[in-house]
GROMACS .gro file of C-alpha atoms in nm:
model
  296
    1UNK     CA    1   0.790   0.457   1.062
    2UNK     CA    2   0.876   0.791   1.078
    3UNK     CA    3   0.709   1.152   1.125
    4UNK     CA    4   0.588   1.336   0.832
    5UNK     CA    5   0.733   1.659   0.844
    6UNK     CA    6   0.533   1.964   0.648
    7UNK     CA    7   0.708   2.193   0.399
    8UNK     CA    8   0.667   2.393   0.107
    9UNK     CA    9   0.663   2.045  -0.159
   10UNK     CA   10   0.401   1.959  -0.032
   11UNK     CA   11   0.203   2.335  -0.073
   12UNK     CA   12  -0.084   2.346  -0.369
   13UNK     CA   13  -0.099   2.743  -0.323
   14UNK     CA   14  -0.447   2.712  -0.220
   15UNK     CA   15  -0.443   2.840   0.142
   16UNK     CA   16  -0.739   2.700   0.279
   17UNK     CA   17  -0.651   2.343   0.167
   18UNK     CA   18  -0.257   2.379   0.238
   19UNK     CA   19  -0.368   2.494   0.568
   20UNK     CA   20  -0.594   2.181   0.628
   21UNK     CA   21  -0.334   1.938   0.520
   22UNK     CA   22  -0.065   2.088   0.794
   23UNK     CA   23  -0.227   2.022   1.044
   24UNK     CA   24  -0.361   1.661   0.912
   25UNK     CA   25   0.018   1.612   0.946
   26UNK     CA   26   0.014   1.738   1.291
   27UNK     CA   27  -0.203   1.529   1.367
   28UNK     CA   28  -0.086   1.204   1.247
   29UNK     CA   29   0.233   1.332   1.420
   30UNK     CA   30   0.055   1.344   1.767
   31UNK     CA   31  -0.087   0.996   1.720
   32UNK     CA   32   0.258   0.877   1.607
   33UNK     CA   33   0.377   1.045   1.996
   34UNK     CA   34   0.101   0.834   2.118
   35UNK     CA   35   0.181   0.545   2.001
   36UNK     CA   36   0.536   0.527   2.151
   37UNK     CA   37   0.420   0.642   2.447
   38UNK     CA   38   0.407   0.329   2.708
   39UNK     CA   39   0.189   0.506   2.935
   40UNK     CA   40  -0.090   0.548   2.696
   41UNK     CA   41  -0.422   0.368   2.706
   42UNK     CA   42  -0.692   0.248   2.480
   43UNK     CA   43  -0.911   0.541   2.575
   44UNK     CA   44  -0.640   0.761   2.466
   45UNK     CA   45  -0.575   0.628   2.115
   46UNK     CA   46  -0.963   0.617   2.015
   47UNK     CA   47  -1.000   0.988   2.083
   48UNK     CA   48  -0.678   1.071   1.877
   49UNK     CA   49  -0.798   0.847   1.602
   50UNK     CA   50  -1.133   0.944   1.591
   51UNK     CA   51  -1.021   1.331   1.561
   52UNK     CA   52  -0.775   1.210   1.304
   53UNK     CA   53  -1.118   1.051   1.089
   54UNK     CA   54  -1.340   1.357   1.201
   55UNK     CA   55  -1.110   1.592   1.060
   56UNK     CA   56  -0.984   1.403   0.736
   57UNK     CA   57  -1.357   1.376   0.657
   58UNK     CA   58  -1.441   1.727   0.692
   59UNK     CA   59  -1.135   1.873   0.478
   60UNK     CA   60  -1.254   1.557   0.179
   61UNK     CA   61  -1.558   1.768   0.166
   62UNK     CA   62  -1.429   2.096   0.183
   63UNK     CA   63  -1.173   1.975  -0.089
   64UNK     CA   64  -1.445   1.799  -0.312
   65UNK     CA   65  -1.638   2.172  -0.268
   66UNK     CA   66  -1.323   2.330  -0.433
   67UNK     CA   67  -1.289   2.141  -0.682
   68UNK     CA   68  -1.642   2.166  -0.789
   69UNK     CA   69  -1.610   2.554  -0.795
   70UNK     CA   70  -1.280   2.533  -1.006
   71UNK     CA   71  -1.500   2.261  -1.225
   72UNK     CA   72  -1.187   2.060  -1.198
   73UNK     CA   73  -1.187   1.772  -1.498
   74UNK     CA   74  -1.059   1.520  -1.234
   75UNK     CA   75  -1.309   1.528  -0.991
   76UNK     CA   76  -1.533   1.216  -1.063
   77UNK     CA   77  -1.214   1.036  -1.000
   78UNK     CA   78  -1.097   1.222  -0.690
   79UNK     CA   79  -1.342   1.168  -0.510
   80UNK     CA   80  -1.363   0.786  -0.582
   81UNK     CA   81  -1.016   0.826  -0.451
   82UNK     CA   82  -1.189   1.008  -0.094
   83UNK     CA   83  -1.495   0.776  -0.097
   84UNK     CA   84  -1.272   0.441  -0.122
   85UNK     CA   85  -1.041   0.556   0.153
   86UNK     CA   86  -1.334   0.669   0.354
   87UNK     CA   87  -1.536   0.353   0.315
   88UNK     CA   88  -1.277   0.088   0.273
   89UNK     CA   89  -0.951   0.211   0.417
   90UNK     CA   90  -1.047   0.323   0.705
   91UNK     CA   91  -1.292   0.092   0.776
   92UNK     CA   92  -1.021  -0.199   0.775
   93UNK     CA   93  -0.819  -0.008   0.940
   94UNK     CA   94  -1.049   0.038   1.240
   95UNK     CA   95  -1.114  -0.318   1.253
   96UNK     CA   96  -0.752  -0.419   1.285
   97UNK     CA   97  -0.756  -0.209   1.586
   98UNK     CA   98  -1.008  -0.303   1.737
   99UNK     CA   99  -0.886  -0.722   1.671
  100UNK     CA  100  -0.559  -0.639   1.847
  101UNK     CA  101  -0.736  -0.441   2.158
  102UNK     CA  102  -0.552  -0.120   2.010
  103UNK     CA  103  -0.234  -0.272   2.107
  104UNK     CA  104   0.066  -0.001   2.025
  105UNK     CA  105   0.192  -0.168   1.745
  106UNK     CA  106  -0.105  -0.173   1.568
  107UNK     CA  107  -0.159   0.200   1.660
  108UNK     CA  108   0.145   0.309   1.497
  109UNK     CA  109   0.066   0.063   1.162
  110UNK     CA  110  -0.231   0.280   1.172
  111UNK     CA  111  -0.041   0.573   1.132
  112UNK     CA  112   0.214   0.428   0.942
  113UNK     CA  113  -0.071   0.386   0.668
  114UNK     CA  114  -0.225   0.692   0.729
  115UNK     CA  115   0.051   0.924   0.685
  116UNK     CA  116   0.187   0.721   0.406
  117UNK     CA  117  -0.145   0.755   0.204
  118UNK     CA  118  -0.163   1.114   0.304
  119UNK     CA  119   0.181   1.213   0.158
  120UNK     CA  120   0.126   1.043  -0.135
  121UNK     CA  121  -0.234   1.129  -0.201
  122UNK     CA  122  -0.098   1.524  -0.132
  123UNK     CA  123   0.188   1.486  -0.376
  124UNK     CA  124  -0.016   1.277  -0.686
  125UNK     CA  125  -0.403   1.325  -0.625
  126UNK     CA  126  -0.401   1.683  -0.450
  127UNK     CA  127  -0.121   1.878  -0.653
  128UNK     CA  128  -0.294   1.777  -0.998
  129UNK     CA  129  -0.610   1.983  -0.912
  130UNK     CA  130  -0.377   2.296  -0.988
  131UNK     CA  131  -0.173   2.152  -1.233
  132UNK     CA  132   0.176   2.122  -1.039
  133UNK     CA  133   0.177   1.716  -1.181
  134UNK     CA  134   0.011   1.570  -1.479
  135UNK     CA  135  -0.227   1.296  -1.352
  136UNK     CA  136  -0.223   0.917  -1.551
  137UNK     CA  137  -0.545   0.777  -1.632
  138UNK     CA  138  -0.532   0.411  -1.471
  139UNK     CA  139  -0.672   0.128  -1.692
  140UNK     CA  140  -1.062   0.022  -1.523
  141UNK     CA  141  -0.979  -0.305  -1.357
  142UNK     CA  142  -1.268  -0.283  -1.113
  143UNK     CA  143  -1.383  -0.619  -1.273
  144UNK     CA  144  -1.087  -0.784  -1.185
  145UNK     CA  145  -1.004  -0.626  -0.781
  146UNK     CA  146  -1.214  -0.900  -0.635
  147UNK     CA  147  -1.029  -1.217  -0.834
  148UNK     CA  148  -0.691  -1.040  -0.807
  149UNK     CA  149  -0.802  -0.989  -0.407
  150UNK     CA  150  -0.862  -1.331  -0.344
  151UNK     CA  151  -0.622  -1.522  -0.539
  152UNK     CA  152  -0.404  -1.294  -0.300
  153UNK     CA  153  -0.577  -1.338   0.039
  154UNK     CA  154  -0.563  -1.778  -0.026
  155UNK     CA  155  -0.224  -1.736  -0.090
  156UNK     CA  156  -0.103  -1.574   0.208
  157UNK     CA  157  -0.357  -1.815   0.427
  158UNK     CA  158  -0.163  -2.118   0.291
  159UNK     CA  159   0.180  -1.979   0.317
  160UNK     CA  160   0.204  -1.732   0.554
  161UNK     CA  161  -0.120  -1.897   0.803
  162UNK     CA  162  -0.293  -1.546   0.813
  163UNK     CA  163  -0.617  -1.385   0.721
  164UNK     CA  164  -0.561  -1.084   0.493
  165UNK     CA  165  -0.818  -0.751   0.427
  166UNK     CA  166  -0.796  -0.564   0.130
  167UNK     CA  167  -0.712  -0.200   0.222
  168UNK     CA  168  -0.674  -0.011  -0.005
  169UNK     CA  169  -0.698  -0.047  -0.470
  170UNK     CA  170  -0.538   0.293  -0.482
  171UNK     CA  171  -0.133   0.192  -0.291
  172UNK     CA  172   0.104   0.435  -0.450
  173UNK     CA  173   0.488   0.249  -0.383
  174UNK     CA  174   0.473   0.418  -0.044
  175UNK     CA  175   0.708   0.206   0.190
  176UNK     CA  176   0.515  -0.008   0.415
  177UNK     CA  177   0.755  -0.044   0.681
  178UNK     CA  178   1.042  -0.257   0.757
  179UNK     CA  179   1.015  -0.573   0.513
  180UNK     CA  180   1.081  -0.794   0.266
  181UNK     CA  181   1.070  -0.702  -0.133
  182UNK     CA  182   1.045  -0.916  -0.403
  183UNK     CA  183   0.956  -0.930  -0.777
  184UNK     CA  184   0.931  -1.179  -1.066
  185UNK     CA  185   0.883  -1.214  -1.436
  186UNK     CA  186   0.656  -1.413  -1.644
  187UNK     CA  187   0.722  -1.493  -2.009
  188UNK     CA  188   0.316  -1.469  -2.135
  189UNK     CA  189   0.378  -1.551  -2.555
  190UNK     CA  190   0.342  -1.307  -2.791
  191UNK     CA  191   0.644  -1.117  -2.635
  192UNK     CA  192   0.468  -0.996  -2.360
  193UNK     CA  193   0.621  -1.021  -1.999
  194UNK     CA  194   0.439  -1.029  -1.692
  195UNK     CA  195   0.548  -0.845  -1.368
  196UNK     CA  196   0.447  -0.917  -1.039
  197UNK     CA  197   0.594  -0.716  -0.726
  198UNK     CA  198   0.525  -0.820  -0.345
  199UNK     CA  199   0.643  -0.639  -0.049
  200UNK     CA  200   0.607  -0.788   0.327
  201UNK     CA  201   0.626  -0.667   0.642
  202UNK     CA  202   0.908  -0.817   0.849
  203UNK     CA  203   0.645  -0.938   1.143
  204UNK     CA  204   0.472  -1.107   0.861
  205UNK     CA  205   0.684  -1.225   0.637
  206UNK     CA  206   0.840  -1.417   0.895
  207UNK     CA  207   0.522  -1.618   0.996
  208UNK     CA  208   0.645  -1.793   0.690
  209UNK     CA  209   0.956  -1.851   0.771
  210UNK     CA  210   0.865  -2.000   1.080
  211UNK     CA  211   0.685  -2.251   0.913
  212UNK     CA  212   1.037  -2.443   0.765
  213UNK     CA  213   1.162  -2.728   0.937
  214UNK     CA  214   1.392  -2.641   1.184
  215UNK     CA  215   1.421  -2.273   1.113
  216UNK     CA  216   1.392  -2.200   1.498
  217UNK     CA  217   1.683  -2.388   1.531
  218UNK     CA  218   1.908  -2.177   1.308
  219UNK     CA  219   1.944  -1.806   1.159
  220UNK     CA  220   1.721  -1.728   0.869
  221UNK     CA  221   1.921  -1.783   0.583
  222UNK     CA  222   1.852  -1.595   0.197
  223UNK     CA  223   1.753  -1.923   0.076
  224UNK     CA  224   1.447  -1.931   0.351
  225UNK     CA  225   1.336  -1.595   0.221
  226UNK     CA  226   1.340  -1.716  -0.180
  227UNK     CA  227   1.157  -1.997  -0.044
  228UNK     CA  228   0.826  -1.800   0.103
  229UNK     CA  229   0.840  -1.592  -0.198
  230UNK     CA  230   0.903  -1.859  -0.420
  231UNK     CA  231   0.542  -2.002  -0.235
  232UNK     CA  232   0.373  -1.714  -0.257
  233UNK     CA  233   0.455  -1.650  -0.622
  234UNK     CA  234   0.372  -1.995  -0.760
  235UNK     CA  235   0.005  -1.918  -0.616
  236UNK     CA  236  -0.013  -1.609  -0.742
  237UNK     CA  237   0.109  -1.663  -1.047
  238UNK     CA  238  -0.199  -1.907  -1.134
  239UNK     CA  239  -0.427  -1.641  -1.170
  240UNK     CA  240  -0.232  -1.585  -1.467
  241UNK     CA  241  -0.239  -1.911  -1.625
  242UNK     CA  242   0.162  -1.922  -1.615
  243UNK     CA  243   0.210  -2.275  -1.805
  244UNK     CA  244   0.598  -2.240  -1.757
  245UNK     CA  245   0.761  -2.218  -1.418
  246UNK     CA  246   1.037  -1.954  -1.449
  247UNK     CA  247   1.370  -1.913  -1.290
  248UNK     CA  248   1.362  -1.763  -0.947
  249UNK     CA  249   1.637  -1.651  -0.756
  250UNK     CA  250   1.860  -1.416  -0.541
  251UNK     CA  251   1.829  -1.130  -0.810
  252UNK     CA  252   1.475  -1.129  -0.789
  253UNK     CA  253   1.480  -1.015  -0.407
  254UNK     CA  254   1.496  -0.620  -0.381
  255UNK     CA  255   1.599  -0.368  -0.158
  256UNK     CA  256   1.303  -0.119  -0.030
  257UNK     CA  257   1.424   0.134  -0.343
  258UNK     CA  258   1.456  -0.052  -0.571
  259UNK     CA  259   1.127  -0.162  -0.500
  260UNK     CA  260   0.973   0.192  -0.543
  261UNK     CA  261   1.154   0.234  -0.877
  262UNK     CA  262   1.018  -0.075  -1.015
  263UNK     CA  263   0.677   0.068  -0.881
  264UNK     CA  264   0.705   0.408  -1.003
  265UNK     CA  265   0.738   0.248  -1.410
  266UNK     CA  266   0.401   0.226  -1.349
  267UNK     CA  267   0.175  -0.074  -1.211
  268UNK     CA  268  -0.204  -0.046  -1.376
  269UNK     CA  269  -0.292  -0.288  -1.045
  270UNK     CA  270  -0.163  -0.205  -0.704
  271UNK     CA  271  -0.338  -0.321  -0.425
  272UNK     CA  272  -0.256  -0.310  -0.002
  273UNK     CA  273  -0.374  -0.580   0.238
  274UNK     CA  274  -0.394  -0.544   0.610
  275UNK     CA  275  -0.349  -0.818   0.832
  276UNK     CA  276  -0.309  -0.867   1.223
  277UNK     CA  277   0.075  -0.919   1.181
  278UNK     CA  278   0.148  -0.628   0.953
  279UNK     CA  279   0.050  -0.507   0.572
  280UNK     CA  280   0.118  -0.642   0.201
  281UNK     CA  281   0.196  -0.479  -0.108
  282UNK     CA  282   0.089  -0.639  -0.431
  283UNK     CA  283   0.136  -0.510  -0.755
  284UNK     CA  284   0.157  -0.594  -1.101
  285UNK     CA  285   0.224  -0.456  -1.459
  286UNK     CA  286   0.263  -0.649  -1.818
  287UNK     CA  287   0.445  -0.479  -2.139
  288UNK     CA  288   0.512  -0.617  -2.501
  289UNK     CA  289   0.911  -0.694  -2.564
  290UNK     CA  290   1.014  -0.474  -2.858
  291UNK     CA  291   1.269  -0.744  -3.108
  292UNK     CA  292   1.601  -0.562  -2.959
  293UNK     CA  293   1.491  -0.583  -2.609
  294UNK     CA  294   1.349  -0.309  -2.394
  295UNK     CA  295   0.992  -0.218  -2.353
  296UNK     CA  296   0.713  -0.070  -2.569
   0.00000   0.00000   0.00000
């Protein structure tokens, strides 16, 4: 990862809360320090972290106040936003640390997260309070989280021989670090088309690749990264009820842009998993064909 640096994009024009988030920035940016720093101990990274939660939690509720004196028409929903970072987020978060001993790696996917989610919570969530972007409603699929979760977490035990934690229902198409990106199409009937989009950390992702016959033996080749996908989207793609296996292949891999873009066309489900080896991306989006191609 790299530091977030603070300028004026990121500024609401309210000076209390643009004066809260730089120094949440700061913050993350001293923790980031830490984390490279080989000299630094587990005593060290617990106080940084638990200022970084102290702090974030304070300026939720000073934020949540100002909205509530602005009567802002988005607040039920921001504040979901807070309360499902607050008590899910971070809470899986803290637990990764404390599984790995707060080993530095995991201290800077901590803050990898962290200042990921804060950038883009700033730039979506935060600037539609004054009206800088127009917020999309997101289709309810509280109903469906838990399936979705778990048809992802058994797929990743069988192929990639980890245990996964849901993180966070609210991943924006922020980068999760080096990886892997992939995506593929499902033909549903009716001329709708099914999307699914994975991204994998590199530490991860090659857990699976490890598992192919004599891949220690020899570089990883393309085809041993279409065939984890291709494993991990033939599970996945049962929740579904896919009855046809589709074509899969080199052209579905993607770079870590042309991830994002495919993101940013909108994904009504995007979830983020945390696991001891690294995080998970999973999203997924559907649209009817119109009869000369495109989408409606």
């Amino acid at each position: 990862m790299e530091k977030i640096m603070w300028d004026d994009r990121y500024k609401m024009g309210v000076e209390a809360v643009d004066r809260a988030h730089a120094k949440l920035f700061r913050i993350v940016n001293k923790l980031f320090d830490l984390s490279q720093d080989a000299s630094a101990n587990q005593a060290a990274y617990k106080e940084g972290i638990k200022y970084l939660e102290a702090y974030s939690m304070t300026h939720f509720s000073e934020e949540e106040a100002y909205m509530r004196s602005i009567r802002y028409g988005g607040y039920a929903e921001h504040k979901r936003i807070h309360d499902n970072f607050r008590n899910k987020t971070l809470i899986s978060l803290k637990k990764d640390l404390e599984l790995s001993g707060y080993s530095s790696s995991a201290v800077e996917r901590f803050v990898g997260i962290m200042g990921s989610w804060l950038t883009e919570h700033i730039m979506l969530e935060d600037q539609a309070i004054v009206g800088k972007v127009v917020r999309q409603k997101k289709r309810d699929l509280s109903t469906q989280i838990d399936i979705i979760s778990k048809t992802v977490h058994h797929a990743v035990k069988e192929v990639l021989q980890t245990e996964t934690k849901l993180v966070s229902t609210e991943y924006k198409g922020q980068n999760i670090g080096n990886g892997y990106y992939c995506c593929q199409y499902y033909q549903m009937g009716g001329g709708v088309v099914l999307q699914l989009l994975l991204g994998v950390e590199d530490v991860l992702f090659l857990r699976g690749i490890e598992r192919i016959p004599g891949i220690r033996k020899r570089e990883m080749t393309e085809r041993d990264v279409l065939h984890v996908f291709g494993q991990l989207f033939e599970r996945m793609g049962r929740l579904f009820k896919v009855e046809t296996k589709p074509e899969f292949g080199p052209e579905n891999l993607l770079s870590r842009d042309n991830f994002r873009k495919e993101f940013m066309k909108g994904c009504p489900c995007s979830l983020l998993f945390g696991t001891r080896s690294g995080a998970l991306a999973f999203c997924y989006r559907s649209w009817k064909e119109k009869k000369h191609g495109g989408e409606s």
